[in-house]
PDB file of C-alpha atoms in Angstrom:
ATOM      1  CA  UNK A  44      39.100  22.149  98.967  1.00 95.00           C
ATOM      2  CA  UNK A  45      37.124  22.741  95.787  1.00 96.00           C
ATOM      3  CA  UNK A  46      37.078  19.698  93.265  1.00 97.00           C
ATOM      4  CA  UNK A  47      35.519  19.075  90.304  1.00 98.00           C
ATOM      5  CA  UNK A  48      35.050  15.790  88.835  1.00 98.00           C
ATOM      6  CA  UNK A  49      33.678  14.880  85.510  1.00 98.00           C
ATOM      7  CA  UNK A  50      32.453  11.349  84.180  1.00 98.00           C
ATOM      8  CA  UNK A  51      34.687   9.350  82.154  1.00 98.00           C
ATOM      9  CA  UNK A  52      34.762   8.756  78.107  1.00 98.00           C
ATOM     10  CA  UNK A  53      32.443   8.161  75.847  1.00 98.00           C
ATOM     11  CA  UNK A  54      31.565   6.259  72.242  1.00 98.00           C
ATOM     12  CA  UNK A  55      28.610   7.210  70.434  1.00 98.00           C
ATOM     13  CA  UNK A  56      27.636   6.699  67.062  1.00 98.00           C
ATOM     14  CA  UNK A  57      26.268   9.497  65.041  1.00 97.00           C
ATOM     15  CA  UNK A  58      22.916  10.968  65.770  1.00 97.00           C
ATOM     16  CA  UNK A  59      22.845   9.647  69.020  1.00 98.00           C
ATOM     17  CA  UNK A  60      22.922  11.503  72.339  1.00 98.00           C
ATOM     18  CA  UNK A  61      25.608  11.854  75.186  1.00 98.00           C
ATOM     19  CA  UNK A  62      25.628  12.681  78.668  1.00 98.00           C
ATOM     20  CA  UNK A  63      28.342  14.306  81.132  1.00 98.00           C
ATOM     21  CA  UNK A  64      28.283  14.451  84.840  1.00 98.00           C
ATOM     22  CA  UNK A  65      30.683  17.033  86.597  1.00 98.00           C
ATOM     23  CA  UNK A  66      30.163  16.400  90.062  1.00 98.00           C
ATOM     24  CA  UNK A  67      31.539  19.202  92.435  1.00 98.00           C
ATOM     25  CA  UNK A  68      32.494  19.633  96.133  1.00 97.00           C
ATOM     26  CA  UNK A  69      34.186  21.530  98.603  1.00 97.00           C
ATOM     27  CA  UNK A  70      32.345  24.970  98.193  1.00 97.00           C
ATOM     28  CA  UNK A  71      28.230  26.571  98.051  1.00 97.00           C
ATOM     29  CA  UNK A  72      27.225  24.658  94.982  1.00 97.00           C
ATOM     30  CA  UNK A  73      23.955  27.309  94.211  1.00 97.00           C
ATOM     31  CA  UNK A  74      26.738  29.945  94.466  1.00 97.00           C
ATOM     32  CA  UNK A  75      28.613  29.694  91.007  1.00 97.00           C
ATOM     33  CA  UNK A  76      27.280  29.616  87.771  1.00 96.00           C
ATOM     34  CA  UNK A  77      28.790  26.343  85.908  1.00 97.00           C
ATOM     35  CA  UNK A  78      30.468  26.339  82.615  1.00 97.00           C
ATOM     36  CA  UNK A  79      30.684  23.637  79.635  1.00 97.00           C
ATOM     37  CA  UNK A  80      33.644  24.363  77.345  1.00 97.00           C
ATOM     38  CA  UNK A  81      34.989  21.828  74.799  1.00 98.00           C
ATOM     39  CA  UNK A  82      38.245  21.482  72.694  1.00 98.00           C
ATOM     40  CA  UNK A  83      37.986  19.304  69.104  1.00 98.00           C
ATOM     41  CA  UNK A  84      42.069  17.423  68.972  1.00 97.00           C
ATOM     42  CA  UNK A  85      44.303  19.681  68.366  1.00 95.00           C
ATOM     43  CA  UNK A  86      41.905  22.625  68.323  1.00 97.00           C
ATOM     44  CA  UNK A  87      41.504  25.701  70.828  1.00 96.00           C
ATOM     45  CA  UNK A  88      38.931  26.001  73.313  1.00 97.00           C
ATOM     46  CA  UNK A  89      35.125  26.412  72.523  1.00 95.00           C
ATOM     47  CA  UNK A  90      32.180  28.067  74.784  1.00 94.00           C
ATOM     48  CA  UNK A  91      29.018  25.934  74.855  1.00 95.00           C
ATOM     49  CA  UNK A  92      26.758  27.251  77.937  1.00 94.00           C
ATOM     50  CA  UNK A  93      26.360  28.096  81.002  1.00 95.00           C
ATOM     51  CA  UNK A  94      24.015  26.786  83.960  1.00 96.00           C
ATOM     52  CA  UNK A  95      22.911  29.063  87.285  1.00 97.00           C
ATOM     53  CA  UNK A  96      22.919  25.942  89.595  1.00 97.00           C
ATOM     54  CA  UNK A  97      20.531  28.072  91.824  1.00 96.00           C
ATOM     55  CA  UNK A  98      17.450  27.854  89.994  1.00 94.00           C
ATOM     56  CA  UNK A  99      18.565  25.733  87.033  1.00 95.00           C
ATOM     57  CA  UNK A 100      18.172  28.788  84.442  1.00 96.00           C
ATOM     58  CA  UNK A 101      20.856  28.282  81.583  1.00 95.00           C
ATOM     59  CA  UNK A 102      21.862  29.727  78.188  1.00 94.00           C
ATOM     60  CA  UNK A 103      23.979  28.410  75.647  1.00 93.00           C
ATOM     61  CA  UNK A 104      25.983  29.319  72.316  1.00 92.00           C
ATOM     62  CA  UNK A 105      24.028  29.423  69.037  1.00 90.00           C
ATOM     63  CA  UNK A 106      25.977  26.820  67.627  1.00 88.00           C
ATOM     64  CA  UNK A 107      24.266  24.642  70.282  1.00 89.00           C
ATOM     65  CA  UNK A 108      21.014  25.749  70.886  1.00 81.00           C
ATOM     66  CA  UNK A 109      18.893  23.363  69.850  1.00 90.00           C
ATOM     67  CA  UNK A 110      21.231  20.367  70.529  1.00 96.00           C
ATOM     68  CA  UNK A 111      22.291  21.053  74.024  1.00 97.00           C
ATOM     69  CA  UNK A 112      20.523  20.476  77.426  1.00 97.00           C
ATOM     70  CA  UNK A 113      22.628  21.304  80.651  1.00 97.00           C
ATOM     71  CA  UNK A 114      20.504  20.704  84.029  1.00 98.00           C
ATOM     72  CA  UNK A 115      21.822  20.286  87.684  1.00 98.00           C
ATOM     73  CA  UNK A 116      20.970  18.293  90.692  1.00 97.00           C
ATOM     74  CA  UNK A 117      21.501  20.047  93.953  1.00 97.00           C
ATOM     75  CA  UNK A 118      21.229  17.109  96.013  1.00 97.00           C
ATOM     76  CA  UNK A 119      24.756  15.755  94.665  1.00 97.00           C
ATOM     77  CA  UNK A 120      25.959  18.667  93.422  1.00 98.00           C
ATOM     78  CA  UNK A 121      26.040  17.687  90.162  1.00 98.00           C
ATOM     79  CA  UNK A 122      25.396  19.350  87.034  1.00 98.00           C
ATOM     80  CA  UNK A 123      24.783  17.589  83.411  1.00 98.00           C
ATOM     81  CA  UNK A 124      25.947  18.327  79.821  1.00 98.00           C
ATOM     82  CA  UNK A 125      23.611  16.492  77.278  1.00 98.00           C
ATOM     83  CA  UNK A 126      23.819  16.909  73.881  1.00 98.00           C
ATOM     84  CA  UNK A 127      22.327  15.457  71.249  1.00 97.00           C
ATOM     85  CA  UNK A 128      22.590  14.242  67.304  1.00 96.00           C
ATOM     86  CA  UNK A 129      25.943  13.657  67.476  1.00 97.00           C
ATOM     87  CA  UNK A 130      28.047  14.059  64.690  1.00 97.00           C
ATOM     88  CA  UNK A 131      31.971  13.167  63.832  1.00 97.00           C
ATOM     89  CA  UNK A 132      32.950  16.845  64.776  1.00 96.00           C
ATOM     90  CA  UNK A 133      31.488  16.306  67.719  1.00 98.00           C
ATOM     91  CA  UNK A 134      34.615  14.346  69.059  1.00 98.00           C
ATOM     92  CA  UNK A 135      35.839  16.396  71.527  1.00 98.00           C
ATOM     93  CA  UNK A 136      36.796  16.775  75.427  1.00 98.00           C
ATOM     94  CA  UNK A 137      34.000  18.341  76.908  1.00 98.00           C
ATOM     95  CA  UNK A 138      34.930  20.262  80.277  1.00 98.00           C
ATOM     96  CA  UNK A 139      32.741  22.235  83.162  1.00 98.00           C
ATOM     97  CA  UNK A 140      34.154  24.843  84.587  1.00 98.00           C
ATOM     98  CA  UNK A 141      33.294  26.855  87.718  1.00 97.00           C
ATOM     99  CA  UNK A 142      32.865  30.578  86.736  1.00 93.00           C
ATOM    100  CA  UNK A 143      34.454  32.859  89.372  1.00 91.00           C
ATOM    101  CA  UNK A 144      37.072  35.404  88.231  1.00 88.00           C
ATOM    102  CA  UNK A 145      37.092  33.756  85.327  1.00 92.00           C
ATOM    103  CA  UNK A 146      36.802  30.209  85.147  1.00 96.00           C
ATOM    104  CA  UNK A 147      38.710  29.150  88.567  1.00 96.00           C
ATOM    105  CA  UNK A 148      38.378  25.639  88.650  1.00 97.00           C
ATOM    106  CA  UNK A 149      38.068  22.821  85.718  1.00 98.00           C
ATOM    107  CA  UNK A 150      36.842  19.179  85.665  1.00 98.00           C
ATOM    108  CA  UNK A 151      39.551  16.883  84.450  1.00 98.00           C
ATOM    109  CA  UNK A 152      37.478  16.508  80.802  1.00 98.00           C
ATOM    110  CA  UNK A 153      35.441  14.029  79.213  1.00 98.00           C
ATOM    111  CA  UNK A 154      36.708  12.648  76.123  1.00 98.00           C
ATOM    112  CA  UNK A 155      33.565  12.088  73.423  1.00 98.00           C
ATOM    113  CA  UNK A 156      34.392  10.099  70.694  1.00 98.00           C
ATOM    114  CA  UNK A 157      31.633   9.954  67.896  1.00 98.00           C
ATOM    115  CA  UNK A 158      32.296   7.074  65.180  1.00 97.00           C
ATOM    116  CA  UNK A 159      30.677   4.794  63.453  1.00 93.00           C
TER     117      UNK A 159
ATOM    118  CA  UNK B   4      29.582  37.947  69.173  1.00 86.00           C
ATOM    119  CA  UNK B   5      33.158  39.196  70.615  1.00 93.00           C
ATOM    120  CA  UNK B   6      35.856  37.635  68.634  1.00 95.00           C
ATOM    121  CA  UNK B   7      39.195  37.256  70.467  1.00 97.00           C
ATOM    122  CA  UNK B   8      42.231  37.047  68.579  1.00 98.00           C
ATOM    123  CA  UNK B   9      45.402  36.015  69.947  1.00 98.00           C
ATOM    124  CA  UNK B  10      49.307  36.562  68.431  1.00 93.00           C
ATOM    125  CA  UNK B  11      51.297  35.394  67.422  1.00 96.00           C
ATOM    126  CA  UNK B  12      50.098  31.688  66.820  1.00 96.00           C
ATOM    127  CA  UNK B  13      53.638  30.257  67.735  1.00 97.00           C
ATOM    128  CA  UNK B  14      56.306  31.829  70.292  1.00 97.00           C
ATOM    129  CA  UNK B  15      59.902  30.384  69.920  1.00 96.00           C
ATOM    130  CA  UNK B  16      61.290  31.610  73.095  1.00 95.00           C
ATOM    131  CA  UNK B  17      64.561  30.322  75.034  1.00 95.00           C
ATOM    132  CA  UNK B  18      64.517  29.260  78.915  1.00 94.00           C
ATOM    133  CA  UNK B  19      65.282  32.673  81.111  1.00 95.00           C
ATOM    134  CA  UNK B  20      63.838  34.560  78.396  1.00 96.00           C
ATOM    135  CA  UNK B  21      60.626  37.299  78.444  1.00 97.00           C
ATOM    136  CA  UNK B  22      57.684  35.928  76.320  1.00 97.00           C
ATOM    137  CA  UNK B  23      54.870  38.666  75.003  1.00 98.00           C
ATOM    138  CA  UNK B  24      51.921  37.366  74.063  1.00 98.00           C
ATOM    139  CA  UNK B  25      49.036  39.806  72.834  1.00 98.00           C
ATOM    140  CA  UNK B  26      45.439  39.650  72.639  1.00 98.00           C
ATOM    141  CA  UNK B  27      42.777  41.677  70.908  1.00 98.00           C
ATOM    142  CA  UNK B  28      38.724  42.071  71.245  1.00 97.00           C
ATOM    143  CA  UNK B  29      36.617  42.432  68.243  1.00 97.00           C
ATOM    144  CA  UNK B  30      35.008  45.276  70.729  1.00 96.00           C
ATOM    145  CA  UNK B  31      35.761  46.708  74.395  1.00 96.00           C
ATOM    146  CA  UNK B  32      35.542  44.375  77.239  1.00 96.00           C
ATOM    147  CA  UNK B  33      36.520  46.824  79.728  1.00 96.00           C
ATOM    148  CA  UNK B  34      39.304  45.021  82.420  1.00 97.00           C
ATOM    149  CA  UNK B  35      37.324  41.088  81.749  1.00 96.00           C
ATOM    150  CA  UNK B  36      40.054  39.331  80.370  1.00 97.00           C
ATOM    151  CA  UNK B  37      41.686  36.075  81.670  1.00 98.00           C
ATOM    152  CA  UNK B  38      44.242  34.394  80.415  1.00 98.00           C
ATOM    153  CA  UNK B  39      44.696  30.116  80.820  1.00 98.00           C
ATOM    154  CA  UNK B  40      47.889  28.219  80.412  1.00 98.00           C
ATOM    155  CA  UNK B  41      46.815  24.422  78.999  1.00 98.00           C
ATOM    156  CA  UNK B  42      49.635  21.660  79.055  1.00 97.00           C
ATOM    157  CA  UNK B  43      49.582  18.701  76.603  1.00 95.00           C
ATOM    158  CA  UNK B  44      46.965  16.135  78.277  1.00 95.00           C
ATOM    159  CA  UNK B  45      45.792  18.460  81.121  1.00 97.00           C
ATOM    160  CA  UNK B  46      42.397  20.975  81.587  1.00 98.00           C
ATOM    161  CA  UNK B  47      43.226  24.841  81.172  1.00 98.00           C
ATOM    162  CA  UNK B  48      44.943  26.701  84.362  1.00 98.00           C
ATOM    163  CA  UNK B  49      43.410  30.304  85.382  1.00 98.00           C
ATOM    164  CA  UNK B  50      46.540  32.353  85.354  1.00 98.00           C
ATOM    165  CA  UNK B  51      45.212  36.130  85.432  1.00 98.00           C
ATOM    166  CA  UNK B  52      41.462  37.493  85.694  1.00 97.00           C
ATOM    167  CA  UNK B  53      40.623  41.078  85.110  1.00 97.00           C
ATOM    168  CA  UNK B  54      43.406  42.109  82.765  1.00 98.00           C
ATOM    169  CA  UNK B  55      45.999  41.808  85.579  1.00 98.00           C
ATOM    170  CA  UNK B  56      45.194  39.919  88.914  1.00 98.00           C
ATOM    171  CA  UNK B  57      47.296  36.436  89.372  1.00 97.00           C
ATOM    172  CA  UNK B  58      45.393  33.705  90.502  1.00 96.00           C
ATOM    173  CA  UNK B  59      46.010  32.364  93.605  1.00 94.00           C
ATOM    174  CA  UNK B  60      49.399  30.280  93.362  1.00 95.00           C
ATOM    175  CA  UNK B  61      50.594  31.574  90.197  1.00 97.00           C
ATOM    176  CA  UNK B  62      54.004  32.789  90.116  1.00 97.00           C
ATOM    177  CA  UNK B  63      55.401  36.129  89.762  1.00 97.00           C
ATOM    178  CA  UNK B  64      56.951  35.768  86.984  1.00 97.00           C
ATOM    179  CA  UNK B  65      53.647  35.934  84.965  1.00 98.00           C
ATOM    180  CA  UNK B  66      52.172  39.272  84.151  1.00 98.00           C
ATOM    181  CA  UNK B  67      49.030  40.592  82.372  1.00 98.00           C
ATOM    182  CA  UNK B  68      47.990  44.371  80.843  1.00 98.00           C
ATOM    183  CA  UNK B  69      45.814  46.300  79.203  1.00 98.00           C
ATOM    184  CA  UNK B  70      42.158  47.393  78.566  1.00 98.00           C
ATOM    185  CA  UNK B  71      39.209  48.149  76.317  1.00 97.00           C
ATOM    186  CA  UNK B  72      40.685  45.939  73.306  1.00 97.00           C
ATOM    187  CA  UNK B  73      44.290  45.323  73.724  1.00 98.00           C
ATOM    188  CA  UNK B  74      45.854  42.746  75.924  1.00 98.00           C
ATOM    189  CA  UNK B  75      49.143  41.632  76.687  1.00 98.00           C
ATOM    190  CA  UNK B  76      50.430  38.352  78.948  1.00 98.00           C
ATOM    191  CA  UNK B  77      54.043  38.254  80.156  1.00 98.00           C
ATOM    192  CA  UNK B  78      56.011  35.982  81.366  1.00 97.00           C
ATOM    193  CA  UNK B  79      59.165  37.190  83.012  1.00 93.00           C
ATOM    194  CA  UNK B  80      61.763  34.548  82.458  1.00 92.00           C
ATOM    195  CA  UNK B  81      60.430  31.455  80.918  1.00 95.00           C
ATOM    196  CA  UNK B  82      60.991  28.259  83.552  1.00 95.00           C
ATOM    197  CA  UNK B  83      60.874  24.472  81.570  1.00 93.00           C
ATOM    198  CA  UNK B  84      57.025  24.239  82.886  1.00 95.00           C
ATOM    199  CA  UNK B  85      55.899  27.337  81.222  1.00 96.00           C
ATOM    200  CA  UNK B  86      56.050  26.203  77.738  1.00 94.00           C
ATOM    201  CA  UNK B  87      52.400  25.527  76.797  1.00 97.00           C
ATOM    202  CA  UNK B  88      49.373  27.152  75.189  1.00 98.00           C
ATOM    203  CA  UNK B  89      47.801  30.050  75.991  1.00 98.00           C
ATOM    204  CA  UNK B  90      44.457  30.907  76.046  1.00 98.00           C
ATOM    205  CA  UNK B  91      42.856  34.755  76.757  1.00 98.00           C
ATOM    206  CA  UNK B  92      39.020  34.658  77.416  1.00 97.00           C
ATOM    207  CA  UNK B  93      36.663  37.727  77.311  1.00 96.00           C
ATOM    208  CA  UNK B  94      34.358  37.546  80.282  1.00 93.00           C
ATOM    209  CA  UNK B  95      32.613  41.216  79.703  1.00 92.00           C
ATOM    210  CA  UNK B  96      29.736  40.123  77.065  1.00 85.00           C
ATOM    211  CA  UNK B  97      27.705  37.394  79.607  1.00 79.00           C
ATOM    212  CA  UNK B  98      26.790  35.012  78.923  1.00 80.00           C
ATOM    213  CA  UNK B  99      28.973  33.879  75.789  1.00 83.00           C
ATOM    214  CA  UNK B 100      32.658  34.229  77.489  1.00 91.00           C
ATOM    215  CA  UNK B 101      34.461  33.883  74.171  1.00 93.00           C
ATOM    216  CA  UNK B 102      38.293  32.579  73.820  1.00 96.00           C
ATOM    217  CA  UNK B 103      41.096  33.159  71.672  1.00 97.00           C
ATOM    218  CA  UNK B 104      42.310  30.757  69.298  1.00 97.00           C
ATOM    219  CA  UNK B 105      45.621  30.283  71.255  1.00 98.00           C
ATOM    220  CA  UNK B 106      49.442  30.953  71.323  1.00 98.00           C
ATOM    221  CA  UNK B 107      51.921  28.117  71.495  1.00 98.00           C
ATOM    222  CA  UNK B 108      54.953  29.181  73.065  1.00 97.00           C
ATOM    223  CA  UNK B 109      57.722  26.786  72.424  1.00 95.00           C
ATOM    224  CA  UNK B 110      61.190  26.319  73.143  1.00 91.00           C
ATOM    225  CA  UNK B 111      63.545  27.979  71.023  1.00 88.00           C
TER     226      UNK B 111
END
C-alpha cells in the first residue's frame, strides 16, 4: 500500500534554513511527480512546487523561487523540501503530496515553527 | 496565475441535510478540478478529481459538477464526519495547481 511519510517538526530562527524529508513507499517512485503544499495556522492551503522524481527536474511558485530547493533521492525514495531565509510567516505545516488525479496521497505534515 | 475562489466561506448545515458548495476559476480549466475535505489536525483527503470522479473509498453521498469555470461539490445528506473544510484545486494550468481559499461547513 502507498505511504507517505514526512520528517517530524521543526524550530528555526529567522534567516535560517529548513529541511523536510517525505519518504514514500509502496508504488514506482520515478512514476509520480511529487508535490510540496503548505498551510500558515488557521489559513487555507498554499502551492509551493513540484519535483519529477525521474530526472530530478522541478518548478516552483514565484513566491518561492529563489528560496526553495526540492531534490529527491531514488535510492530511498525520498524527496526533500529545503527552504531557506526563514521568516515568522514562514510557520507553517509543510506537506508533499503525490500528484495523480489530483493529489492522491499526502504525508502526515511537518510542522515549521520560525521564532526567535 | 488561476485564482480559485470558493463560496460561501462558512456553511451552517444540519445532519441529513444537502450541502452546496461552489467554486469558480479566474479562467477555464476544462474538467481539472478536485476537491479535498481537511479535518481539524489531519492532511487534506482527495474526494473528487476531474470535476466529478470519487476517489477510491469515498462515499456516495458526495458529488461534484461542472466545467470551464464553475464548480459545484455536494454532499447528499451530511453524516457527523463530514463537517470539515473544503478545499477545490485547479489542476489544468501545470505546473502551479492553485487552491481555493476554503469553505467551512459547520453544524447548524
Amino acid at each position: 500500500q502507498v505511504q507517505v511519510v514526512q520528517s517530524g517538526p521543526e524550530v528555526k530562527r529567522p534567516g535560517a534554513s529548513v529541511k523536510v524529508s517525505c519518504k514514500t513507499s509502496g508504488y514506482t517512485f520515478t512514476s509520480y511527480y511529487m508535490h510540496w503544499v503548505r498551510q500558515a495556522p488557521g489559513q487555507g492551503l498554499e502551492w509551493m512546487g513540484l519535483i519529477n522524481p525521474n530526472g530530478g527536474v522541478t518548478s516552483s511558485a514565484q513566491n518561492f523561487q529563489d528560496r526553495i530547493t526540492m531534490t529527491r533521492d531514488t535510492s530511498t525514495s525520498t524527496v526533500y523540501l529545503e527552504l531557506s531565509s526563514l521568516r515568522s510567516d514562514d510557520t507553517a505545516v509543510y506537506y508533499c503530496a503525490r500528484n495523480f488525479n489530483g493529489f492522491d496521497f499526502w504525508g502526515q505534515g511537518t510542522l515549521v515553527t520560525v521564532s526567535s | 496565475e488561476i485564482v480559485m475562489t470558493q463560496s460561501p466561506g462558512t456553511l451552517s448545515v444540519s445532519p441529513g441535510e444537502r450541502a452546496t458548495l461552489s467554486c469558480r476559476a479566474s479562467q477555464s480549466v476544462s474538467r481539472n478540478v478536485a476537491w479535498y475535505q481537511q479535518r481539524p489536525g489531519q492532511a487534506p483527503r482527495l474526494l473528487i478529481f476531474g470535476a466529478s470522479t470519487r476517489a477510491t473509498g469515498v462515499p456516495a453521498r458526495f458529488s461534484g459538477s461542472g466545467s470551464g469555470t464553475e464548480f459545484t461539490l455536494t454532499i447528499s445528506s451530511l453524516q457527523s464526519e463530514d463537517f470539515a473544510v473544503y478545499y477545490c484545486q485547479q489542476y489544468n494550468k501545470w505546473p502551479a495547481y492553485s487552491f481555493g481559499q476554503g469553505t467551512k461547513l459547520e453544524i447548524k
